[in-house]
CSV table of C-alpha atoms in Angstrom, one decimal:
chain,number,residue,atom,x,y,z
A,848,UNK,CA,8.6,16.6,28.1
A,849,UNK,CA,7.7,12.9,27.4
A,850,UNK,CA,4.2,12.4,27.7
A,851,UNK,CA,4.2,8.0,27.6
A,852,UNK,CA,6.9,7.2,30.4
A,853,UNK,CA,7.5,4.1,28.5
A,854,UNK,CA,7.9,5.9,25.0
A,855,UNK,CA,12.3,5.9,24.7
A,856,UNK,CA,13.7,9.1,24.1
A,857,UNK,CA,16.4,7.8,22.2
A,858,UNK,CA,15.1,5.2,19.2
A,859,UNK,CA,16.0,2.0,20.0
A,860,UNK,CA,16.8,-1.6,18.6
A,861,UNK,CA,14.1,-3.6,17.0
A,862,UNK,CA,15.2,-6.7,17.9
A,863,UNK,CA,13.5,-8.7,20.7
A,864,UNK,CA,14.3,-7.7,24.3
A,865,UNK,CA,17.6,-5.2,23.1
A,866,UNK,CA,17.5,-1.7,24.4
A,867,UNK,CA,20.6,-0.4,23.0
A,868,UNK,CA,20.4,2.8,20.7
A,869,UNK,CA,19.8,2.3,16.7
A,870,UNK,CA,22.6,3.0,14.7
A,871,UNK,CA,20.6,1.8,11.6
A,872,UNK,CA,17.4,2.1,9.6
A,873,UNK,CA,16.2,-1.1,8.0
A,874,UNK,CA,13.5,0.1,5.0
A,875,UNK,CA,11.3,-3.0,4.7
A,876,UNK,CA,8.6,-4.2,2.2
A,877,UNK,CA,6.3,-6.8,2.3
A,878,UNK,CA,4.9,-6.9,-1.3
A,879,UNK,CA,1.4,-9.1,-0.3
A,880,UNK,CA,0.7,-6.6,2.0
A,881,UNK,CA,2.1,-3.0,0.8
A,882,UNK,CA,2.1,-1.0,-2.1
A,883,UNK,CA,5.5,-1.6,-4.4
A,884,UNK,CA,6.5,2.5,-2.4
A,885,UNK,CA,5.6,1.8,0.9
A,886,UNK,CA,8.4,1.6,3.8
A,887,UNK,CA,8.1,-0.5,6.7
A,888,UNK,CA,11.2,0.4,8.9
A,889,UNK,CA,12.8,-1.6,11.7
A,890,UNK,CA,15.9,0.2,13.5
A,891,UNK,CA,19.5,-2.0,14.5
A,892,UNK,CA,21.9,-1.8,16.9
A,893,UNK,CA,25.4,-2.1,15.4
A,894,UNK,CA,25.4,-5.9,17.0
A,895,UNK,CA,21.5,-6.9,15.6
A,896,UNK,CA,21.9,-5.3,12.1
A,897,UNK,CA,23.1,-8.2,10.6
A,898,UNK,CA,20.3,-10.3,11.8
A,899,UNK,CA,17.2,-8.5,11.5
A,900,UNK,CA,18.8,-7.6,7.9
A,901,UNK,CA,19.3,-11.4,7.2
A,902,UNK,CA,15.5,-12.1,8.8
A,903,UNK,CA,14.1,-9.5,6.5
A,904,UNK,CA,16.5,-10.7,3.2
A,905,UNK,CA,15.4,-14.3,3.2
A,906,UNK,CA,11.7,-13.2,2.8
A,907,UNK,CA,12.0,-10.7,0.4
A,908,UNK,CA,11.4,-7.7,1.9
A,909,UNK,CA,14.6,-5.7,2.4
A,910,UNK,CA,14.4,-2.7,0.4
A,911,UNK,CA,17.9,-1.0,2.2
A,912,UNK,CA,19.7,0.1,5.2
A,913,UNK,CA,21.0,3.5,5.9
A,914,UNK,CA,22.4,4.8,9.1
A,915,UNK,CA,20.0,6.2,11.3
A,916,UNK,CA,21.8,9.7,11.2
A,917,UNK,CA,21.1,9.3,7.6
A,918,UNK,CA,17.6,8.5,7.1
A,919,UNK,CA,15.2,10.0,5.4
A,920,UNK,CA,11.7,9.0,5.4
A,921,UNK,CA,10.3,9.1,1.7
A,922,UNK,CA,7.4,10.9,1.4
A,923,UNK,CA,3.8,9.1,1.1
A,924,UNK,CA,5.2,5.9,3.3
């Protein structure tokens, strides 16, 4: 049972104002603010991959991107 009504049951897009299911698991880094191990993850939408990917590239961050039925969370993030 869901306890939040607006908590999704099925993960969604990270991308602003998308609702469509992830298909992908951006692992993110931002090196001023997280230890060199730490994960930050944003999740994309076959159509937003691209984008957010691109958005997180350009800065720096982007550690990888894995299909979401492929993730693993390492430990200790």
């Amino acid at each position: 049972m869901n306890l939040f009504a607006d908590e999704p049951t099925t993960p969604i897009c990270s991308a602003k104002g998308c609702r469509d299911a992830a298909v992908w698991v951006l692992a993110w880094n931002n090196p001023k603010l997280h230890t060199p191990e730490r994960r930050k993850t944003w999740l994309a939408c076959e159509e937003h991959r691209e984008h957010l990917s691109q958005f997180l590239g350009v800065r720096g961050f982007l550690k990888d991107v894995v299909k979401f039925d492929e993730w693993q969370d390492p430990e200790g993030a």
